[in-house]
Structures are given as structure tokens and as C-alpha cells.
Amino acid sequence: MATAKLTLSMDRDTIQIAKEVAAESNMSVSKFIKTLVIELDKKRKKKKADMSQLADFPEWMQQLIVAREPTPDFDHKALYHKHLDEKYGL
């Protein structure tokens, strides 16, 4: 892959930190920034893939999966029976 130049603007403290971290990892600042960007991109793609799989589930199930904390008055059995009634007309 061909390389190209990129000019970044950062405060001096941030530049110094980047140089120190890159030196500790035995790499140039350019390689350090490249590695950092690639890792962030991998995490972003993984997160997108995880969320796209969520769309395969029915809406009522998505709400259960995405919920951060259970709601104390939530009756999952009643909601599931409602779903079965709608689906099968029971």
C-alpha cells in the first residue's frame, strides 16, 4: 500500500505523550498512530456487526436484549403470551 503524508495539529503535551508511548513500543509516531487508528476501526466494525445482528430478532426480544437494567414491574411472561396470541390467535 502506498503511503501519503498527513499533517496533524496537536498541543505540545499530546505530541510528547505520543512520542513517549511510541518509543516505549519501539515504533515511530507514524506507525503508532496508524496502529491506533486500525485498532479503533476494528472495534467500530465489531460494534456495528454486533448491532446489525440485533436487527434479526423480533422487536420485543430486542428490547429485552438492549435493556441495561431490568424494569421492576416488567412482566416478560405476559408480553410473551401477548406475542403468542397475536401470532397464533390463541
PDB file with one MODEL, atoms N, CA, C and O in Angstrom:
MODEL        1
ATOM      1  N   MET A   1       0.850  -1.168   0.000  1.00  0.00           N
ATOM      2  CA  MET A   1       0.000   0.000   0.000  1.00  0.00           C
ATOM      3  C   MET A   1       0.900   1.236   0.000  1.00  0.00           C
ATOM      4  O   MET A   1       1.873   1.314   0.750  1.00  0.00           O
ATOM      5  N   ALA A   2       0.562   2.181  -0.839  1.00  0.00           N
ATOM      6  CA  ALA A   2       1.346   3.409  -0.925  1.00  0.00           C
ATOM      7  C   ALA A   2       1.054   4.286   0.287  1.00  0.00           C
ATOM      8  O   ALA A   2      -0.072   4.333   0.782  1.00  0.00           O
ATOM      9  N   THR A   3       2.064   4.961   0.741  1.00  0.00           N
ATOM     10  CA  THR A   3       1.880   5.847   1.882  1.00  0.00           C
ATOM     11  C   THR A   3       1.739   7.284   1.397  1.00  0.00           C
ATOM     12  O   THR A   3       2.179   7.634   0.302  1.00  0.00           O
ATOM     13  N   ALA A   4       1.123   8.098   2.227  1.00  0.00           N
ATOM     14  CA  ALA A   4       0.951   9.519   1.928  1.00  0.00           C
ATOM     15  C   ALA A   4       1.208  10.294   3.211  1.00  0.00           C
ATOM     16  O   ALA A   4       1.067   9.759   4.310  1.00  0.00           O
ATOM     17  N   LYS A   5       1.578  11.539   3.064  1.00  0.00           N
ATOM     18  CA  LYS A   5       1.851  12.360   4.234  1.00  0.00           C
ATOM     19  C   LYS A   5       0.566  12.961   4.773  1.00  0.00           C
ATOM     20  O   LYS A   5      -0.371  13.254   4.030  1.00  0.00           O
ATOM     21  N   LEU A   6       0.548  13.138   6.095  1.00  0.00           N
ATOM     22  CA  LEU A   6      -0.587  13.736   6.774  1.00  0.00           C
ATOM     23  C   LEU A   6      -0.049  14.676   7.833  1.00  0.00           C
ATOM     24  O   LEU A   6       0.826  14.298   8.611  1.00  0.00           O
ATOM     25  N   THR A   7      -0.551  15.874   7.874  1.00  0.00           N
ATOM     26  CA  THR A   7      -0.130  16.837   8.890  1.00  0.00           C
ATOM     27  C   THR A   7      -1.202  16.906   9.963  1.00  0.00           C
ATOM     28  O   THR A   7      -2.371  17.147   9.662  1.00  0.00           O
ATOM     29  N   LEU A   8      -0.808  16.697  11.210  1.00  0.00           N
ATOM     30  CA  LEU A   8      -1.725  16.764  12.344  1.00  0.00           C
ATOM     31  C   LEU A   8      -1.350  17.943  13.229  1.00  0.00           C
ATOM     32  O   LEU A   8      -0.178  18.298  13.353  1.00  0.00           O
ATOM     33  N   SER A   9      -2.346  18.531  13.831  1.00  0.00           N
ATOM     34  CA  SER A   9      -2.091  19.610  14.789  1.00  0.00           C
ATOM     35  C   SER A   9      -2.502  19.149  16.175  1.00  0.00           C
ATOM     36  O   SER A   9      -3.648  18.755  16.394  1.00  0.00           O
ATOM     37  N   MET A  10      -1.560  19.201  17.113  1.00  0.00           N
ATOM     38  CA  MET A  10      -1.813  18.808  18.498  1.00  0.00           C
ATOM     39  C   MET A  10      -1.037  19.747  19.405  1.00  0.00           C
ATOM     40  O   MET A  10      -0.064  20.384  19.004  1.00  0.00           O
ATOM     41  N   ASP A  11      -1.504  19.805  20.640  1.00  0.00           N
ATOM     42  CA  ASP A  11      -0.725  20.613  21.590  1.00  0.00           C
ATOM     43  C   ASP A  11       0.573  19.880  21.918  1.00  0.00           C
ATOM     44  O   ASP A  11       0.685  18.672  21.711  1.00  0.00           O
ATOM     45  N   ARG A  12       1.536  20.614  22.425  1.00  0.00           N
ATOM     46  CA  ARG A  12       2.877  20.055  22.666  1.00  0.00           C
ATOM     47  C   ARG A  12       2.850  18.887  23.655  1.00  0.00           C
ATOM     48  O   ARG A  12       3.602  17.926  23.497  1.00  0.00           O
ATOM     49  N   ASP A  13       1.997  18.965  24.660  1.00  0.00           N
ATOM     50  CA  ASP A  13       1.919  17.875  25.643  1.00  0.00           C
ATOM     51  C   ASP A  13       1.461  16.570  24.988  1.00  0.00           C
ATOM     52  O   ASP A  13       1.999  15.500  25.271  1.00  0.00           O
ATOM     53  N   THR A  14       0.470  16.673  24.121  1.00  0.00           N
ATOM     54  CA  THR A  14      -0.036  15.484  23.437  1.00  0.00           C
ATOM     55  C   THR A  14       1.018  14.903  22.513  1.00  0.00           C
ATOM     56  O   THR A  14       1.164  13.684  22.429  1.00  0.00           O
ATOM     57  N   ILE A  15       1.747  15.751  21.826  1.00  0.00           N
ATOM     58  CA  ILE A  15       2.829  15.289  20.947  1.00  0.00           C
ATOM     59  C   ILE A  15       3.890  14.568  21.761  1.00  0.00           C
ATOM     60  O   ILE A  15       4.391  13.521  21.348  1.00  0.00           O
ATOM     61  N   GLN A  16       4.233  15.121  22.911  1.00  0.00           N
ATOM     62  CA  GLN A  16       5.241  14.499  23.764  1.00  0.00           C
ATOM     63  C   GLN A  16       4.765  13.125  24.250  1.00  0.00           C
ATOM     64  O   GLN A  16       5.537  12.166  24.279  1.00  0.00           O
ATOM     65  N   ILE A  17       3.505  13.045  24.626  1.00  0.00           N
ATOM     66  CA  ILE A  17       2.954  11.758  25.072  1.00  0.00           C
ATOM     67  C   ILE A  17       3.010  10.746  23.936  1.00  0.00           C
ATOM     68  O   ILE A  17       3.392   9.595  24.149  1.00  0.00           O
ATOM     69  N   ALA A  18       2.631  11.166  22.727  1.00  0.00           N
ATOM     70  CA  ALA A  18       2.657  10.262  21.569  1.00  0.00           C
ATOM     71  C   ALA A  18       4.072   9.763  21.315  1.00  0.00           C
ATOM     72  O   ALA A  18       4.271   8.583  21.026  1.00  0.00           O
ATOM     73  N   LYS A  19       5.048  10.646  21.419  1.00  0.00           N
ATOM     74  CA  LYS A  19       6.440  10.241  21.214  1.00  0.00           C
ATOM     75  C   LYS A  19       6.892   9.246  22.279  1.00  0.00           C
ATOM     76  O   LYS A  19       7.567   8.264  21.970  1.00  0.00           O
ATOM     77  N   GLU A  20       6.520   9.502  23.526  1.00  0.00           N
ATOM     78  CA  GLU A  20       6.926   8.608  24.616  1.00  0.00           C
ATOM     79  C   GLU A  20       6.291   7.227  24.473  1.00  0.00           C
ATOM     80  O   GLU A  20       6.961   6.205  24.622  1.00  0.00           O
ATOM     81  N   VAL A  21       4.996   7.210  24.185  1.00  0.00           N
ATOM     82  CA  VAL A  21       4.301   5.928  24.048  1.00  0.00           C
ATOM     83  C   VAL A  21       4.847   5.150  22.848  1.00  0.00           C
ATOM     84  O   VAL A  21       5.045   3.938  22.934  1.00  0.00           O
ATOM     85  N   ALA A  22       5.088   5.833  21.746  1.00  0.00           N
ATOM     86  CA  ALA A  22       5.649   5.177  20.566  1.00  0.00           C
ATOM     87  C   ALA A  22       7.037   4.621  20.866  1.00  0.00           C
ATOM     88  O   ALA A  22       7.355   3.502  20.464  1.00  0.00           O
ATOM     89  N   ALA A  23       7.862   5.390  21.567  1.00  0.00           N
ATOM     90  CA  ALA A  23       9.209   4.936  21.909  1.00  0.00           C
ATOM     91  C   ALA A  23       9.165   3.708  22.815  1.00  0.00           C
ATOM     92  O   ALA A  23       9.962   2.785  22.654  1.00  0.00           O
ATOM     93  N   GLU A  24       8.228   3.700  23.772  1.00  0.00           N
ATOM     94  CA  GLU A  24       8.086   2.549  24.667  1.00  0.00           C
ATOM     95  C   GLU A  24       7.696   1.291  23.892  1.00  0.00           C
ATOM     96  O   GLU A  24       8.032   0.176  24.291  1.00  0.00           O
ATOM     97  N   SER A  25       6.989   1.479  22.788  1.00  0.00           N
ATOM     98  CA  SER A  25       6.558   0.350  21.958  1.00  0.00           C
ATOM     99  C   SER A  25       7.533   0.060  20.821  1.00  0.00           C
ATOM    100  O   SER A  25       7.267  -0.780  19.961  1.00  0.00           O
ATOM    101  N   ASN A  26       8.684   0.775  20.825  1.00  0.00           N
ATOM    102  CA  ASN A  26       9.710   0.604  19.794  1.00  0.00           C
ATOM    103  C   ASN A  26       9.164   0.818  18.381  1.00  0.00           C
ATOM    104  O   ASN A  26       9.419   0.022  17.478  1.00  0.00           O
ATOM    105  N   MET A  27       8.419   1.892  18.208  1.00  0.00           N
ATOM    106  CA  MET A  27       7.908   2.223  16.884  1.00  0.00           C
ATOM    107  C   MET A  27       7.908   3.729  16.689  1.00  0.00           C
ATOM    108  O   MET A  27       8.029   4.496  17.645  1.00  0.00           O
ATOM    109  N   SER A  28       7.771   4.135  15.448  1.00  0.00           N
ATOM    110  CA  SER A  28       7.703   5.568  15.151  1.00  0.00           C
ATOM    111  C   SER A  28       6.319   6.091  15.538  1.00  0.00           C
ATOM    112  O   SER A  28       5.378   5.323  15.736  1.00  0.00           O
ATOM    113  N   VAL A  29       6.223   7.409  15.639  1.00  0.00           N
ATOM    114  CA  VAL A  29       4.936   8.021  15.943  1.00  0.00           C
ATOM    115  C   VAL A  29       3.950   7.723  14.812  1.00  0.00           C
ATOM    116  O   VAL A  29       2.772   7.476  15.073  1.00  0.00           O
ATOM    117  N   SER A  30       4.405   7.742  13.587  1.00  0.00           N
ATOM    118  CA  SER A  30       3.531   7.429  12.447  1.00  0.00           C
ATOM    119  C   SER A  30       2.959   6.024  12.560  1.00  0.00           C
ATOM    120  O   SER A  30       1.760   5.817  12.375  1.00  0.00           O
ATOM    121  N   LYS A  31       3.823   5.061  12.865  1.00  0.00           N
ATOM    122  CA  LYS A  31       3.357   3.680  12.995  1.00  0.00           C
ATOM    123  C   LYS A  31       2.425   3.538  14.200  1.00  0.00           C
ATOM    124  O   LYS A  31       1.446   2.794  14.148  1.00  0.00           O
ATOM    125  N   PHE A  32       2.734   4.253  15.282  1.00  0.00           N
ATOM    126  CA  PHE A  32       1.883   4.234  16.472  1.00  0.00           C
ATOM    127  C   PHE A  32       0.484   4.749  16.145  1.00  0.00           C
ATOM    128  O   PHE A  32      -0.511   4.122  16.511  1.00  0.00           O
ATOM    129  N   ILE A  33       0.405   5.888  15.458  1.00  0.00           N
ATOM    130  CA  ILE A  33      -0.896   6.464  15.097  1.00  0.00           C
ATOM    131  C   ILE A  33      -1.637   5.537  14.142  1.00  0.00           C
ATOM    132  O   ILE A  33      -2.851   5.364  14.258  1.00  0.00           O
ATOM    133  N   LYS A  34      -0.911   4.940  13.197  1.00  0.00           N
ATOM    134  CA  LYS A  34      -1.528   4.005  12.256  1.00  0.00           C
ATOM    135  C   LYS A  34      -2.125   2.818  12.997  1.00  0.00           C
ATOM    136  O   LYS A  34      -3.260   2.420  12.735  1.00  0.00           O
ATOM    137  N   THR A  35      -1.355   2.253  13.924  1.00  0.00           N
ATOM    138  CA  THR A  35      -1.825   1.120  14.719  1.00  0.00           C
ATOM    139  C   THR A  35      -3.059   1.501  15.533  1.00  0.00           C
ATOM    140  O   THR A  35      -4.022   0.739  15.608  1.00  0.00           O
ATOM    141  N   LEU A  36      -3.022   2.666  16.132  1.00  0.00           N
ATOM    142  CA  LEU A  36      -4.145   3.148  16.930  1.00  0.00           C
ATOM    143  C   LEU A  36      -5.403   3.290  16.080  1.00  0.00           C
ATOM    144  O   LEU A  36      -6.480   2.865  16.497  1.00  0.00           O
ATOM    145  N   VAL A  37      -5.281   3.877  14.907  1.00  0.00           N
ATOM    146  CA  VAL A  37      -6.433   4.067  14.019  1.00  0.00           C
ATOM    147  C   VAL A  37      -6.991   2.723  13.555  1.00  0.00           C
ATOM    148  O   VAL A  37      -8.207   2.541  13.506  1.00  0.00           O
ATOM    149  N   ILE A  38      -6.116   1.786  13.215  1.00  0.00           N
ATOM    150  CA  ILE A  38      -6.569   0.466  12.766  1.00  0.00           C
ATOM    151  C   ILE A  38      -7.312  -0.254  13.883  1.00  0.00           C
ATOM    152  O   ILE A  38      -8.349  -0.868  13.633  1.00  0.00           O
ATOM    153  N   GLU A  39      -6.802  -0.189  15.111  1.00  0.00           N
ATOM    154  CA  GLU A  39      -7.474  -0.832  16.239  1.00  0.00           C
ATOM    155  C   GLU A  39      -8.836  -0.201  16.510  1.00  0.00           C
ATOM    156  O   GLU A  39      -9.803  -0.913  16.780  1.00  0.00           O
ATOM    157  N   LEU A  40      -8.920   1.111  16.440  1.00  0.00           N
ATOM    158  CA  LEU A  40     -10.211   1.790  16.634  1.00  0.00           C
ATOM    159  C   LEU A  40     -11.197   1.398  15.543  1.00  0.00           C
ATOM    160  O   LEU A  40     -12.384   1.221  15.815  1.00  0.00           O
ATOM    161  N   ASP A  41     -10.718   1.261  14.319  1.00  0.00           N
ATOM    162  CA  ASP A  41     -11.581   0.858  13.214  1.00  0.00           C
ATOM    163  C   ASP A  41     -12.106  -0.560  13.421  1.00  0.00           C
ATOM    164  O   ASP A  41     -13.275  -0.834  13.150  1.00  0.00           O
ATOM    165  N   LYS A  42     -11.249  -1.465  13.901  1.00  0.00           N
ATOM    166  CA  LYS A  42     -11.683  -2.840  14.181  1.00  0.00           C
ATOM    167  C   LYS A  42     -12.786  -2.861  15.231  1.00  0.00           C
ATOM    168  O   LYS A  42     -13.777  -3.577  15.085  1.00  0.00           O
ATOM    169  N   LYS A  43     -12.610  -2.068  16.296  1.00  0.00           N
ATOM    170  CA  LYS A  43     -13.630  -2.006  17.348  1.00  0.00           C
ATOM    171  C   LYS A  43     -14.931  -1.446  16.807  1.00  0.00           C
ATOM    172  O   LYS A  43     -16.013  -1.925  17.148  1.00  0.00           O
ATOM    173  N   ARG A  44     -14.821  -0.418  15.953  1.00  0.00           N
ATOM    174  CA  ARG A  44     -16.018   0.207  15.369  1.00  0.00           C
ATOM    175  C   ARG A  44     -16.761  -0.796  14.490  1.00  0.00           C
ATOM    176  O   ARG A  44     -17.987  -0.881  14.554  1.00  0.00           O
ATOM    177  N   LYS A  45     -16.042  -1.546  13.678  1.00  0.00           N
ATOM    178  CA  LYS A  45     -16.667  -2.528  12.805  1.00  0.00           C
ATOM    179  C   LYS A  45     -17.295  -3.664  13.603  1.00  0.00           C
ATOM    180  O   LYS A  45     -18.368  -4.155  13.254  1.00  0.00           O
ATOM    181  N   LYS A  46     -16.626  -4.079  14.671  1.00  0.00           N
ATOM    182  CA  LYS A  46     -17.170  -5.148  15.512  1.00  0.00           C
ATOM    183  C   LYS A  46     -18.456  -4.686  16.173  1.00  0.00           C
ATOM    184  O   LYS A  46     -19.421  -5.446  16.256  1.00  0.00           O
ATOM    185  N   LYS A  47     -18.475  -3.451  16.640  1.00  0.00           N
ATOM    186  CA  LYS A  47     -19.674  -2.910  17.279  1.00  0.00           C
ATOM    187  C   LYS A  47     -20.822  -2.831  16.283  1.00  0.00           C
ATOM    188  O   LYS A  47     -21.959  -3.162  16.622  1.00  0.00           O
ATOM    189  N   LYS A  48     -20.537  -2.395  15.055  1.00  0.00           N
ATOM    190  CA  LYS A  48     -21.571  -2.335  14.019  1.00  0.00           C
ATOM    191  C   LYS A  48     -22.104  -3.731  13.720  1.00  0.00           C
ATOM    192  O   LYS A  48     -23.311  -3.922  13.570  1.00  0.00           O
ATOM    193  N   ALA A  49     -21.208  -4.700  13.635  1.00  0.00           N
ATOM    194  CA  ALA A  49     -21.627  -6.072  13.338  1.00  0.00           C
ATOM    195  C   ALA A  49     -22.490  -6.621  14.455  1.00  0.00           C
ATOM    196  O   ALA A  49     -23.480  -7.305  14.193  1.00  0.00           O
ATOM    197  N   ASP A  50     -22.131  -6.332  15.702  1.00  0.00           N
ATOM    198  CA  ASP A  50     -22.917  -6.798  16.835  1.00  0.00           C
ATOM    199  C   ASP A  50     -24.316  -6.189  16.820  1.00  0.00           C
ATOM    200  O   ASP A  50     -25.297  -6.873  17.112  1.00  0.00           O
ATOM    201  N   MET A  51     -24.407  -4.909  16.483  1.00  0.00           N
ATOM    202  CA  MET A  51     -25.701  -4.238  16.468  1.00  0.00           C
ATOM    203  C   MET A  51     -26.535  -4.686  15.268  1.00  0.00           C
ATOM    204  O   MET A  51     -27.760  -4.745  15.370  1.00  0.00           O
ATOM    205  N   SER A  52     -25.905  -5.002  14.136  1.00  0.00           N
ATOM    206  CA  SER A  52     -26.671  -5.432  12.967  1.00  0.00           C
ATOM    207  C   SER A  52     -27.306  -6.793  13.216  1.00  0.00           C
ATOM    208  O   SER A  52     -28.391  -7.065  12.702  1.00  0.00           O
ATOM    209  N   GLN A  53     -26.660  -7.646  13.988  1.00  0.00           N
ATOM    210  CA  GLN A  53     -27.247  -8.943  14.311  1.00  0.00           C
ATOM    211  C   GLN A  53     -28.470  -8.785  15.192  1.00  0.00           C
ATOM    212  O   GLN A  53     -29.370  -9.624  15.160  1.00  0.00           O
ATOM    213  N   LEU A  54     -28.514  -7.724  15.973  1.00  0.00           N
ATOM    214  CA  LEU A  54     -29.645  -7.466  16.841  1.00  0.00           C
ATOM    215  C   LEU A  54     -30.911  -7.245  16.020  1.00  0.00           C
ATOM    216  O   LEU A  54     -32.002  -7.593  16.470  1.00  0.00           O
ATOM    217  N   ALA A  55     -30.785  -6.675  14.831  1.00  0.00           N
ATOM    218  CA  ALA A  55     -31.943  -6.393  13.984  1.00  0.00           C
ATOM    219  C   ALA A  55     -32.618  -7.679  13.509  1.00  0.00           C
ATOM    220  O   ALA A  55     -33.761  -7.629  13.053  1.00  0.00           O
ATOM    221  N   ASP A  56     -31.955  -8.815  13.600  1.00  0.00           N
ATOM    222  CA  ASP A  56     -32.539 -10.085  13.179  1.00  0.00           C
ATOM    223  C   ASP A  56     -33.595 -10.597  14.154  1.00  0.00           C
ATOM    224  O   ASP A  56     -34.401 -11.452  13.790  1.00  0.00           O
ATOM    225  N   PHE A  57     -33.603 -10.090  15.384  1.00  0.00           N
ATOM    226  CA  PHE A  57     -34.538 -10.541  16.401  1.00  0.00           C
ATOM    227  C   PHE A  57     -35.839  -9.743  16.333  1.00  0.00           C
ATOM    228  O   PHE A  57     -35.837  -8.606  15.861  1.00  0.00           O
ATOM    229  N   PRO A  58     -36.955 -10.322  16.801  1.00  0.00           N
ATOM    230  CA  PRO A  58     -38.200  -9.558  16.867  1.00  0.00           C
ATOM    231  C   PRO A  58     -38.047  -8.357  17.804  1.00  0.00           C
ATOM    232  O   PRO A  58     -37.174  -8.341  18.672  1.00  0.00           O
ATOM    233  N   GLU A  59     -38.906  -7.359  17.616  1.00  0.00           N
ATOM    234  CA  GLU A  59     -38.777  -6.119  18.390  1.00  0.00           C
ATOM    235  C   GLU A  59     -38.877  -6.357  19.895  1.00  0.00           C
ATOM    236  O   GLU A  59     -38.117  -5.766  20.663  1.00  0.00           O
ATOM    237  N   TRP A  60     -39.809  -7.221  20.329  1.00  0.00           N
ATOM    238  CA  TRP A  60     -39.970  -7.458  21.764  1.00  0.00           C
ATOM    239  C   TRP A  60     -38.705  -8.072  22.359  1.00  0.00           C
ATOM    240  O   TRP A  60     -38.361  -7.804  23.510  1.00  0.00           O
ATOM    241  N   MET A  61     -38.011  -8.903  21.562  1.00  0.00           N
ATOM    242  CA  MET A  61     -36.790  -9.528  22.053  1.00  0.00           C
ATOM    243  C   MET A  61     -35.635  -8.528  22.056  1.00  0.00           C
ATOM    244  O   MET A  61     -34.774  -8.586  22.933  1.00  0.00           O
ATOM    245  N   GLN A  62     -35.608  -7.612  21.088  1.00  0.00           N
ATOM    246  CA  GLN A  62     -34.576  -6.579  21.052  1.00  0.00           C
ATOM    247  C   GLN A  62     -34.636  -5.733  22.318  1.00  0.00           C
ATOM    248  O   GLN A  62     -33.605  -5.363  22.880  1.00  0.00           O
ATOM    249  N   GLN A  63     -35.849  -5.432  22.758  1.00  0.00           N
ATOM    250  CA  GLN A  63     -35.997  -4.626  23.966  1.00  0.00           C
ATOM    251  C   GLN A  63     -35.425  -5.352  25.184  1.00  0.00           C
ATOM    252  O   GLN A  63     -34.868  -4.719  26.081  1.00  0.00           O
ATOM    253  N   LEU A  64     -35.558  -6.652  25.215  1.00  0.00           N
ATOM    254  CA  LEU A  64     -35.001  -7.427  26.325  1.00  0.00           C
ATOM    255  C   LEU A  64     -33.478  -7.455  26.261  1.00  0.00           C
ATOM    256  O   LEU A  64     -32.802  -7.368  27.286  1.00  0.00           O
ATOM    257  N   ILE A  65     -32.946  -7.578  25.048  1.00  0.00           N
ATOM    258  CA  ILE A  65     -31.503  -7.688  24.873  1.00  0.00           C
ATOM    259  C   ILE A  65     -30.809  -6.371  25.168  1.00  0.00           C
ATOM    260  O   ILE A  65     -29.753  -6.359  25.802  1.00  0.00           O
ATOM    261  N   VAL A  66     -31.386  -5.256  24.717  1.00  0.00           N
ATOM    262  CA  VAL A  66     -30.748  -3.958  24.842  1.00  0.00           C
ATOM    263  C   VAL A  66     -30.924  -3.359  26.235  1.00  0.00           C
ATOM    264  O   VAL A  66     -30.174  -2.460  26.616  1.00  0.00           O
ATOM    265  N   ALA A  67     -31.890  -3.837  26.992  1.00  0.00           N
ATOM    266  CA  ALA A  67     -32.156  -3.267  28.316  1.00  0.00           C
ATOM    267  C   ALA A  67     -30.909  -3.316  29.185  1.00  0.00           C
ATOM    268  O   ALA A  67     -30.265  -4.359  29.302  1.00  0.00           O
ATOM    269  N   ARG A  68     -30.575  -2.193  29.789  1.00  0.00           N
ATOM    270  CA  ARG A  68     -29.403  -2.110  30.662  1.00  0.00           C
ATOM    271  C   ARG A  68     -29.723  -2.620  32.070  1.00  0.00           C
ATOM    272  O   ARG A  68     -28.916  -3.309  32.693  1.00  0.00           O
ATOM    273  N   GLU A  69     -30.898  -2.271  32.548  1.00  0.00           N
ATOM    274  CA  GLU A  69     -31.327  -2.709  33.872  1.00  0.00           C
ATOM    275  C   GLU A  69     -32.754  -3.231  33.758  1.00  0.00           C
ATOM    276  O   GLU A  69     -33.558  -2.659  33.022  1.00  0.00           O
ATOM    277  N   PRO A  70     -33.081  -4.295  34.463  1.00  0.00           N
ATOM    278  CA  PRO A  70     -34.447  -4.797  34.385  1.00  0.00           C
ATOM    279  C   PRO A  70     -35.432  -3.823  35.032  1.00  0.00           C
ATOM    280  O   PRO A  70     -35.131  -3.188  36.043  1.00  0.00           O
ATOM    281  N   THR A  71     -36.593  -3.722  34.435  1.00  0.00           N
ATOM    282  CA  THR A  71     -37.641  -2.881  34.995  1.00  0.00           C
ATOM    283  C   THR A  71     -38.378  -3.698  36.048  1.00  0.00           C
ATOM    284  O   THR A  71     -38.796  -4.821  35.764  1.00  0.00           O
ATOM    285  N   PRO A  72     -38.550  -3.165  37.262  1.00  0.00           N
ATOM    286  CA  PRO A  72     -39.138  -3.970  38.330  1.00  0.00           C
ATOM    287  C   PRO A  72     -40.568  -4.431  38.038  1.00  0.00           C
ATOM    288  O   PRO A  72     -40.963  -5.501  38.499  1.00  0.00           O
ATOM    289  N   ASP A  73     -41.360  -3.649  37.281  1.00  0.00           N
ATOM    290  CA  ASP A  73     -42.744  -4.019  37.030  1.00  0.00           C
ATOM    291  C   ASP A  73     -42.937  -4.689  35.664  1.00  0.00           C
ATOM    292  O   ASP A  73     -44.071  -4.825  35.205  1.00  0.00           O
ATOM    293  N   PHE A  74     -41.867  -5.102  35.021  1.00  0.00           N
ATOM    294  CA  PHE A  74     -41.953  -5.722  33.697  1.00  0.00           C
ATOM    295  C   PHE A  74     -42.327  -7.186  33.837  1.00  0.00           C
ATOM    296  O   PHE A  74     -41.688  -7.930  34.580  1.00  0.00           O
ATOM    297  N   ASP A  75     -43.361  -7.595  33.123  1.00  0.00           N
ATOM    298  CA  ASP A  75     -43.812  -8.984  33.156  1.00  0.00           C
ATOM    299  C   ASP A  75     -43.513  -9.621  31.800  1.00  0.00           C
ATOM    300  O   ASP A  75     -44.314  -9.526  30.869  1.00  0.00           O
ATOM    301  N   HIS A  76     -42.358 -10.268  31.699  1.00  0.00           N
ATOM    302  CA  HIS A  76     -41.952 -10.837  30.419  1.00  0.00           C
ATOM    303  C   HIS A  76     -42.863 -11.968  29.964  1.00  0.00           C
ATOM    304  O   HIS A  76     -43.053 -12.173  28.766  1.00  0.00           O
ATOM    305  N   LYS A  77     -43.424 -12.701  30.917  1.00  0.00           N
ATOM    306  CA  LYS A  77     -44.319 -13.800  30.540  1.00  0.00           C
ATOM    307  C   LYS A  77     -45.592 -13.269  29.890  1.00  0.00           C
ATOM    308  O   LYS A  77     -46.071 -13.828  28.903  1.00  0.00           O
ATOM    309  N   ALA A  78     -46.133 -12.197  30.443  1.00  0.00           N
ATOM    310  CA  ALA A  78     -47.350 -11.607  29.870  1.00  0.00           C
ATOM    311  C   ALA A  78     -47.073 -11.085  28.464  1.00  0.00           C
ATOM    312  O   ALA A  78     -47.895 -11.264  27.566  1.00  0.00           O
ATOM    313  N   LEU A  79     -45.935 -10.448  28.267  1.00  0.00           N
ATOM    314  CA  LEU A  79     -45.586  -9.929  26.949  1.00  0.00           C
ATOM    315  C   LEU A  79     -45.380 -11.069  25.956  1.00  0.00           C
ATOM    316  O   LEU A  79     -45.772 -10.961  24.794  1.00  0.00           O
ATOM    317  N   TYR A  80     -44.776 -12.142  26.404  1.00  0.00           N
ATOM    318  CA  TYR A  80     -44.565 -13.288  25.527  1.00  0.00           C
ATOM    319  C   TYR A  80     -45.902 -13.933  25.157  1.00  0.00           C
ATOM    320  O   TYR A  80     -46.104 -14.321  24.006  1.00  0.00           O
ATOM    321  N   HIS A  81     -46.813 -14.048  26.123  1.00  0.00           N
ATOM    322  CA  HIS A  81     -48.132 -14.612  25.835  1.00  0.00           C
ATOM    323  C   HIS A  81     -48.909 -13.716  24.876  1.00  0.00           C
ATOM    324  O   HIS A  81     -49.646 -14.209  24.021  1.00  0.00           O
ATOM    325  N   LYS A  82     -48.747 -12.412  25.014  1.00  0.00           N
ATOM    326  CA  LYS A  82     -49.383 -11.477  24.088  1.00  0.00           C
ATOM    327  C   LYS A  82     -48.840 -11.715  22.674  1.00  0.00           C
ATOM    328  O   LYS A  82     -49.594 -11.727  21.701  1.00  0.00           O
ATOM    329  N   HIS A  83     -47.536 -11.900  22.580  1.00  0.00           N
ATOM    330  CA  HIS A  83     -46.907 -12.186  21.291  1.00  0.00           C
ATOM    331  C   HIS A  83     -47.470 -13.483  20.689  1.00  0.00           C
ATOM    332  O   HIS A  83     -47.781 -13.531  19.499  1.00  0.00           O
ATOM    333  N   LEU A  84     -47.597 -14.524  21.507  1.00  0.00           N
ATOM    334  CA  LEU A  84     -48.141 -15.790  21.018  1.00  0.00           C
ATOM    335  C   LEU A  84     -49.601 -15.635  20.591  1.00  0.00           C
ATOM    336  O   LEU A  84     -50.016 -16.208  19.584  1.00  0.00           O
ATOM    337  N   ASP A  85     -50.381 -14.860  21.354  1.00  0.00           N
ATOM    338  CA  ASP A  85     -51.774 -14.611  20.982  1.00  0.00           C
ATOM    339  C   ASP A  85     -51.856 -13.934  19.620  1.00  0.00           C
ATOM    340  O   ASP A  85     -52.671 -14.311  18.778  1.00  0.00           O
ATOM    341  N   GLU A  86     -51.007 -12.933  19.411  1.00  0.00           N
ATOM    342  CA  GLU A  86     -51.013 -12.226  18.130  1.00  0.00           C
ATOM    343  C   GLU A  86     -50.562 -13.138  16.997  1.00  0.00           C
ATOM    344  O   GLU A  86     -51.096 -13.071  15.890  1.00  0.00           O
ATOM    345  N   LYS A  87     -49.586 -13.983  17.271  1.00  0.00           N
ATOM    346  CA  LYS A  87     -49.020 -14.825  16.212  1.00  0.00           C
ATOM    347  C   LYS A  87     -49.931 -16.005  15.875  1.00  0.00           C
ATOM    348  O   LYS A  87     -50.149 -16.314  14.704  1.00  0.00           O
ATOM    349  N   TYR A  88     -50.464 -16.666  16.917  1.00  0.00           N
ATOM    350  CA  TYR A  88     -51.217 -17.874  16.698  1.00  0.00           C
ATOM    351  C   TYR A  88     -52.730 -17.736  16.959  1.00  0.00           C
ATOM    352  O   TYR A  88     -53.496 -18.668  16.711  1.00  0.00           O
ATOM    353  N   GLY A  89     -53.140 -16.583  17.454  1.00  0.00           N
ATOM    354  CA  GLY A  89     -54.553 -16.353  17.731  1.00  0.00           C
ATOM    355  C   GLY A  89     -55.075 -17.238  18.850  1.00  0.00           C
ATOM    356  O   GLY A  89     -56.204 -17.723  18.790  1.00  0.00           O
ATOM    357  N   LEU A  90     -54.262 -17.446  19.862  1.00  0.00           N
ATOM    358  CA  LEU A  90     -54.687 -18.305  20.990  1.00  0.00           C
ATOM    359  C   LEU A  90     -55.578 -17.562  21.942  1.00  0.00           C
ATOM    360  O   LEU A  90     -56.024 -18.128  22.940  1.00  0.00           O
TER     361      LEU A  90
ENDMDL
END
